[in-house]
Coordinates of C-alpha atoms and ligand atoms in Angstrom, one line a residue:
M5 CA 127.3 55.4 61.1
D6 CA 130.2 56.8 59.1
E7 CA 131.0 60.3 58.9
L8 CA 129.4 61.0 55.3
H9 CA 126.5 59.3 56.3
L10 CA 125.9 61.4 59.3
H11 CA 126.5 64.6 57.5
E12 CA 124.0 63.3 54.7
R13 CA 121.4 62.7 57.6
Y14 CA 121.8 65.9 59.3
M15 CA 121.6 67.7 55.9
R16 CA 118.5 66.1 54.9
R17 CA 117.0 67.6 58.0
C18 CA 118.5 70.8 57.0
F19 CA 116.5 70.7 53.6
D20 CA 113.0 69.5 55.4
L21 CA 113.4 72.7 57.8
A22 CA 114.4 74.8 54.6
R23 CA 111.1 73.7 52.9
L24 CA 109.1 75.2 55.7
G25 CA 109.8 78.3 54.3
G26 CA 108.5 77.7 50.9
G27 CA 106.3 80.4 49.5
K28 CA 107.3 83.0 52.2
V29 CA 111.2 83.7 51.8
S30 CA 111.5 85.0 48.2
P31 CA 113.5 86.3 46.8
N32 CA 115.7 85.1 49.7
P33 CA 116.3 81.4 49.5
M34 CA 114.7 78.6 51.6
V35 CA 117.6 77.7 54.1
G36 CA 117.6 75.1 57.2
A37 CA 120.1 74.7 59.6
V38 CA 121.1 72.2 62.4
L39 CA 123.5 72.4 65.1
V40 CA 124.9 69.2 66.5
G41 CA 126.8 68.6 69.6
Q42 CA 127.7 65.3 71.4
D43 CA 125.7 63.3 68.6
R44 CA 122.5 65.3 69.1
I45 CA 120.6 68.1 67.8
L46 CA 121.0 71.1 70.0
G47 CA 119.1 73.5 68.1
E48 CA 117.3 73.9 64.7
G49 CA 116.3 76.7 62.7
Y50 CA 114.9 78.0 59.2
H51 CA 114.5 81.0 57.2
R52 CA 110.8 81.8 58.0
Q53 CA 110.1 85.1 56.5
Y54 CA 111.7 87.4 54.1
G55 CA 113.5 90.0 56.0
E56 CA 113.7 87.8 59.3
A57 CA 116.4 86.0 61.0
H58 CA 118.5 83.5 58.8
A59 CA 118.3 79.9 59.4
E60 CA 121.7 79.3 61.1
V61 CA 120.9 82.2 63.5
Q62 CA 117.6 80.8 64.3
A63 CA 119.4 77.3 65.2
V64 CA 121.9 78.7 67.5
A65 CA 119.2 80.7 69.1
A66 CA 117.1 77.7 69.6
V67 CA 119.9 76.0 72.0
P68 CA 118.6 75.9 75.3
P69 CA 120.9 77.6 78.1
S70 CA 121.9 74.4 79.5
L71 CA 123.2 73.0 76.2
R72 CA 125.2 76.3 75.4
P73 CA 128.4 75.2 76.8
L74 CA 128.6 72.5 74.1
I75 CA 128.5 75.2 71.2
P76 CA 132.3 75.3 71.1
R77 CA 132.6 71.8 70.4
S78 CA 129.6 71.5 67.8
T79 CA 129.0 71.3 64.2
L80 CA 126.9 73.7 62.2
Y81 CA 124.9 72.3 59.3
I82 CA 123.6 74.4 57.0
S83 CA 121.8 73.6 53.5
L84 CA 123.5 76.7 52.1
E85 CA 126.7 78.7 52.6
P86 CA 126.2 81.2 55.3
C87 CA 125.9 85.1 54.2
C88 CA 129.0 87.3 55.1
V89 CA 127.5 90.7 54.3
Y90 CA 125.3 93.2 55.8
G91 CA 121.7 92.8 54.1
R92 CA 118.5 92.8 55.9
T93 CA 120.4 91.1 58.8
P94 CA 123.9 91.1 60.0
P95 CA 126.2 88.4 58.5
C96 CA 126.1 84.9 59.7
T97 CA 129.7 84.3 59.5
Q98 CA 130.1 86.9 62.3
M99 CA 127.7 84.9 64.5
I100 CA 129.4 81.8 63.9
L101 CA 132.8 83.1 64.8
R102 CA 131.4 85.0 67.8
E103 CA 129.8 81.7 69.2
G104 CA 133.2 79.8 68.6
I105 CA 131.6 77.0 66.3
P106 CA 134.6 75.0 65.1
R107 CA 132.9 73.1 62.3
V108 CA 130.5 74.0 59.4
V109 CA 128.9 71.6 57.2
I110 CA 127.1 73.0 54.1
S111 CA 125.5 71.7 50.9
T112 CA 126.2 74.2 48.4
L113 CA 127.5 78.0 47.6
D114 CA 125.5 80.9 47.8
T115 CA 126.1 82.4 44.4
S116 CA 124.8 85.4 45.0
P117 CA 127.9 87.6 43.7
E118 CA 128.4 89.1 47.0
V119 CA 128.9 85.8 48.9
N120 CA 129.6 83.1 46.3
G121 CA 132.5 81.5 48.3
K122 CA 133.7 84.4 50.2
S123 CA 132.3 83.2 53.6
V124 CA 133.7 79.6 53.1
A125 CA 137.0 81.2 52.6
L126 CA 136.7 83.5 55.5
L127 CA 135.5 81.1 58.0
R128 CA 138.7 78.6 56.9
E129 CA 140.8 81.8 57.2
Q130 CA 139.4 82.2 60.9
G131 CA 140.5 78.5 61.7
V132 CA 136.9 77.2 61.2
E133 CA 136.5 73.8 59.4
V134 CA 134.2 73.9 56.4
I135 CA 132.9 71.0 54.7
S136 CA 131.2 71.6 51.5
G137 CA 129.3 69.7 48.7
I138 CA 127.1 67.3 51.0
L139 CA 123.9 66.2 48.9
E140 CA 124.9 69.2 46.6
R141 CA 122.3 68.2 43.8
E142 CA 119.4 68.7 46.5
G143 CA 121.0 71.7 47.7
R144 CA 121.4 73.5 44.4
E145 CA 117.8 72.6 43.5
L146 CA 116.5 74.1 46.9
F147 CA 118.6 77.3 46.0
A148 CA 118.0 77.5 42.3
P149 CA 115.1 80.2 42.4
R150 CA 117.6 82.4 44.4
D151 CA 120.3 81.4 42.0
R152 CA 118.4 82.7 39.0
F153 CA 117.3 85.7 40.4
A154 CA 120.7 86.8 41.9
R155 CA 123.0 85.7 39.1
L156 CA 120.7 85.8 35.7
Q157 CA 118.8 88.7 37.1
R158 CA 115.5 86.9 36.3
P159 CA 112.9 84.7 38.0
Y160 CA 113.3 80.9 38.1
I161 CA 111.0 79.6 35.2
T162 CA 108.8 76.6 35.6
L163 CA 106.9 75.4 32.5
K164 CA 104.0 73.4 33.2
F165 CA 101.5 71.5 31.0
A166 CA 99.1 68.3 30.7
R167 CA 99.2 66.1 28.0
T168 CA 98.0 62.7 27.0
E169 CA 100.0 59.4 26.7
E170 CA 100.1 59.9 23.2
G171 CA 101.3 63.5 23.2
F172 CA 98.2 65.5 22.8
L173 CA 97.3 68.8 24.6
A174 CA 93.8 68.8 23.2
P175 CA 91.6 67.1 21.2
L176 CA 91.2 67.9 17.5
P177 CA 88.8 69.6 16.8
L178 CA 89.4 71.6 19.3
A179 CA 87.2 71.2 22.7
R180 CA 87.6 71.7 26.2
Q181 CA 88.3 68.3 27.7
P182 CA 90.1 67.6 31.0
I183 CA 93.6 65.5 30.6
S184 CA 94.5 65.3 34.2
S185 CA 92.6 64.1 37.3
A186 CA 91.0 66.2 40.1
A187 CA 93.9 65.0 42.2
A188 CA 96.5 66.2 39.9
Q189 CA 94.8 69.5 39.3
R190 CA 95.1 70.1 43.3
L191 CA 98.8 69.4 43.0
V192 CA 98.9 72.2 40.4
H193 CA 97.4 74.6 43.4
R194 CA 100.2 73.7 45.5
W195 CA 102.8 74.3 42.7
R196 CA 100.9 77.7 42.2
G197 CA 101.6 78.6 46.1
E198 CA 105.2 77.6 45.8
H199 CA 105.7 80.5 42.9
D200 CA 105.7 84.0 43.4
S201 CA 103.8 84.5 39.9
I202 CA 101.9 82.5 37.3
L203 CA 101.3 83.4 33.7
I204 CA 99.2 82.5 30.9
G205 CA 98.7 83.4 27.3
Y206 CA 95.6 85.1 25.6
R207 CA 94.0 81.8 24.4
T208 CA 94.4 80.1 27.6
A209 CA 92.5 83.1 29.4
L210 CA 89.8 83.1 26.8
T211 CA 88.9 79.3 26.5
D212 CA 90.0 78.0 29.9
D213 CA 88.7 81.1 32.1
P214 CA 90.9 80.1 34.7
L215 CA 90.9 82.0 38.2
L216 CA 94.6 81.2 38.7
T217 CA 94.6 81.0 42.5
N218 CA 95.7 78.6 45.0
R219 CA 92.3 77.5 46.6
F220 CA 93.3 74.2 48.0
F221 CA 95.8 75.0 50.6
P222 CA 94.5 77.1 53.5
G223 CA 97.1 79.5 54.4
G224 CA 98.8 79.1 51.1
R225 CA 99.3 82.3 49.2
S226 CA 98.1 83.0 45.8
P227 CA 100.6 84.0 43.0
L228 CA 100.7 87.3 40.9
R229 CA 98.8 86.7 38.2
I230 CA 99.9 87.7 34.7
V231 CA 98.0 87.5 31.5
L232 CA 99.3 88.2 27.9
D233 CA 96.7 90.0 26.2
P234 CA 98.5 91.7 23.3
E235 CA 95.6 93.7 21.9
L236 CA 93.7 94.0 25.1
Q237 CA 90.7 92.0 23.5
L238 CA 90.0 89.9 26.8
P239 CA 86.4 90.5 27.6
A240 CA 86.1 92.0 31.4
K241 CA 83.9 89.3 32.6
L242 CA 86.7 86.8 32.7
R243 CA 87.6 85.1 36.0
V244 CA 91.3 86.5 35.9
F245 CA 89.7 90.0 36.3
Q246 CA 88.2 88.9 39.7
A247 CA 89.4 88.0 42.9
D248 CA 90.1 91.5 44.5
D249 CA 93.0 90.6 46.8
V250 CA 95.3 89.1 44.2
P251 CA 97.3 91.2 42.3
T252 CA 97.1 91.0 38.5
W253 CA 99.0 92.2 35.5
I254 CA 97.7 92.2 32.2
V255 CA 100.8 92.6 29.5
Y256 CA 99.8 94.1 26.0
E257 CA 101.6 95.3 23.1
S258 CA 99.4 97.5 21.0
A259 CA 100.1 100.9 20.8
T260 CA 96.7 102.0 20.1
A261 CA 94.3 99.9 22.7
K262 CA 94.0 101.6 26.1
P263 CA 93.7 100.0 29.2
P264 CA 90.1 101.1 30.9
E265 CA 90.3 104.2 32.9
E266 CA 88.4 102.6 35.8
K267 CA 89.8 99.3 37.2
R268 CA 89.8 97.4 40.4
P269 CA 92.9 97.7 42.8
G270 CA 95.7 95.3 42.2
L271 CA 95.0 95.2 38.4
V272 CA 97.9 96.7 36.6
Y273 CA 98.3 97.1 33.0
F274 CA 101.9 96.7 31.7
R275 CA 102.9 97.4 28.0
S276 CA 105.7 95.6 26.6
A277 CA 107.4 95.5 23.1
P278 CA 106.0 92.7 20.8
G279 CA 107.2 89.2 20.8
M280 CA 110.3 87.9 22.4
Q281 CA 111.5 91.2 23.6
G282 CA 108.0 91.8 25.2
V283 CA 109.0 88.5 27.5
L284 CA 112.4 90.0 28.2
D285 CA 110.7 93.3 29.3
L286 CA 108.2 91.1 31.5
L287 CA 111.1 89.2 33.2
G288 CA 112.9 92.7 33.8
E289 CA 110.0 94.0 35.5
L290 CA 109.4 91.1 37.4
R291 CA 113.0 91.2 38.5
N292 CA 112.3 95.0 39.5
Q293 CA 109.7 94.0 41.7
K294 CA 111.4 91.0 43.4
V295 CA 109.2 88.4 41.9
S296 CA 111.7 85.5 41.7
S297 CA 110.0 82.7 40.4
L298 CA 107.5 82.4 37.7
L299 CA 105.1 79.4 36.6
V300 CA 104.1 79.4 33.0
E301 CA 100.7 77.5 32.5
G302 CA 100.2 77.6 29.1
G303 CA 99.0 77.4 26.3
A304 CA 101.3 75.7 24.1
A305 CA 102.2 78.8 21.9
V306 CA 103.4 80.4 25.2
I307 CA 105.2 77.4 26.4
R308 CA 107.0 77.2 23.1
R309 CA 108.0 80.9 23.3
F310 CA 110.1 80.2 26.5
L311 CA 111.5 77.1 25.1
E312 CA 112.6 78.8 21.9
A313 CA 114.3 81.5 23.9
D314 CA 115.7 78.8 26.1
L315 CA 114.1 80.6 29.1
W316 CA 113.1 78.0 31.4
D317 CA 114.6 76.2 34.3
E318 CA 112.3 73.3 34.9
A319 CA 109.2 71.7 33.3
R320 CA 106.5 69.7 34.9
V321 CA 104.5 67.6 32.7
L322 CA 101.2 65.8 33.6
V323 CA 100.6 63.0 31.6
G324 CA 96.7 62.1 31.9
S325 CA 94.6 58.9 31.1
A326 CA 92.5 60.8 28.7
H327 CA 92.8 59.4 24.8
F328 CA 92.2 61.7 21.8
A329 CA 92.3 60.3 18.4
R330 CA 93.5 63.1 17.0
G331 CA 95.0 66.2 18.8
L332 CA 97.1 69.4 19.2
P333 CA 100.9 68.0 19.7
A334 CA 102.4 68.9 23.1
P335 CA 105.6 71.1 23.1
A336 CA 109.1 69.0 22.9
I337 CA 111.1 69.5 26.1
P338 CA 114.7 69.3 24.9
S339 CA 115.7 67.2 27.8
H340 CA 115.4 63.8 29.6
P341 CA 112.9 63.6 32.5
A342 CA 115.0 63.9 35.7
A343 CA 112.2 62.3 37.7
E344 CA 108.8 60.4 37.0
Y345 CA 106.3 59.3 39.3
A346 CA 102.7 58.0 39.5
F347 CA 100.2 60.6 40.9
G348 CA 96.9 58.8 41.3
A349 CA 95.8 58.1 37.9
D350 CA 98.3 60.3 36.3
R351 CA 102.0 60.6 35.7
I352 CA 104.4 63.4 36.4
L353 CA 107.4 64.0 34.5
R354 CA 109.9 66.8 35.8
Y355 CA 112.4 68.0 33.5
R356 CA 115.4 70.2 34.6
H357 CA 117.3 72.4 32.3
P358 CA 120.4 71.1 31.0
A359 CA 122.5 73.6 32.5
F360 CA 121.5 72.7 35.8
E361 CA 123.6 69.6 35.6
R362 CA 126.9 71.8 35.3
Ligands
AOF30 C1 122.3 82.8 55.1 N1 121.1 82.0 55.8 O1 119.0 81.4 56.2 C2 119.5 82.9 54.2 C3 120.6 83.3 53.4 O2 118.6 89.8 52.6 P1 119.1 89.3 53.6 O3 119.9 90.3 54.5 O4 118.3 88.5 54.3 O5 120.4 88.4 53.2 C4 120.5 88.2 51.8 C5 121.7 87.4 51.8 O6 121.5 86.1 52.4 C6 121.7 86.5 50.0 O7 123.0 86.4 50.1 C7 121.0 85.3 50.4 O8 121.2 84.2 49.5 C8 121.3 84.9 51.9 N2 120.2 83.9 52.5 N3 122.0 83.3 54.0 O9 123.1 82.6 55.5 C9 119.8 81.9 55.5 N4 118.2 83.0 53.7
ZN31 ZN1 122.9 84.8 56.9

């Protein structure tokens, strides 16, 4: 196997390990690492929990004592440029130098302003060989939530909706009719568990009455629920007002409407400016609370608002097998699908913001 393929093979392993931290590490990135010596894996690790040891530290710590003498001739594969700053943990560059690891292979740079290439330069100055850019597109995708959070100071935004093959969101005259299959709806629960927060608009809350939790994946967490209710008119019996253990924000605009005095714990009322400024206020508050990803589940008006403001990173569209003679048109995503695959009776289209390609 030539060297590039070898690098790619171990980098894929890093990606698989990194994903095991999904839903547990934000606002830190998912990162995986493997230490390789004499063509075998000496140790593996991934970032498991926010605030805990970084992936490469875990990989080196996992090397059994009998194999430690191989470390000064090994290669450390990491899905991300290692850190060089004191954060919640000491800098990984220090550990690499202390262990005498002569070669580091990474997929992509850590664009957090305090790192962003500094670790690569530091390691090279110290005589460590650094190879960068292995399977970079995939590496950047894995790192994207952290990138948006650190560089753009806002959560990574995923838009999600279901439409029919003809491009309708709902039948006309309006009626509640499922578009995607039960299997696809379960997949949406997984997506919920992968995000830190989830947002719906007033009309969706009222007509669909969703609970907005991740119920199908045991151990999977439920994201912070955010409901836009500009005039505070949503009835308290709706399901989003239930589920005591799930934090919920009700975002309103009205200066005259008053949030109820008595409310369940975890329910927070957040007053924002009207319209687009309100979305920016909300994103700023999410940033302050270290919420680094947001799944926007509709409805159409809310999705369009994010699209018009160019505030999105990814869109996931479920194309279901329902057919309506007349219907409400789905929002148009100004990009081509980056991936398309069948999921049971449905198709799933995944779009990436054009800036992602740069
Ligand atoms: C790594 N390996 O596994 C992860 C890294 O808040 P801290 O102290 O945990 O660290 C924050 C910095 O570390 C920040 O730049 C973030 O992108 C990076 N995460 N770095 O070397 C890892 N998770
Ligand atoms: Zn680190």
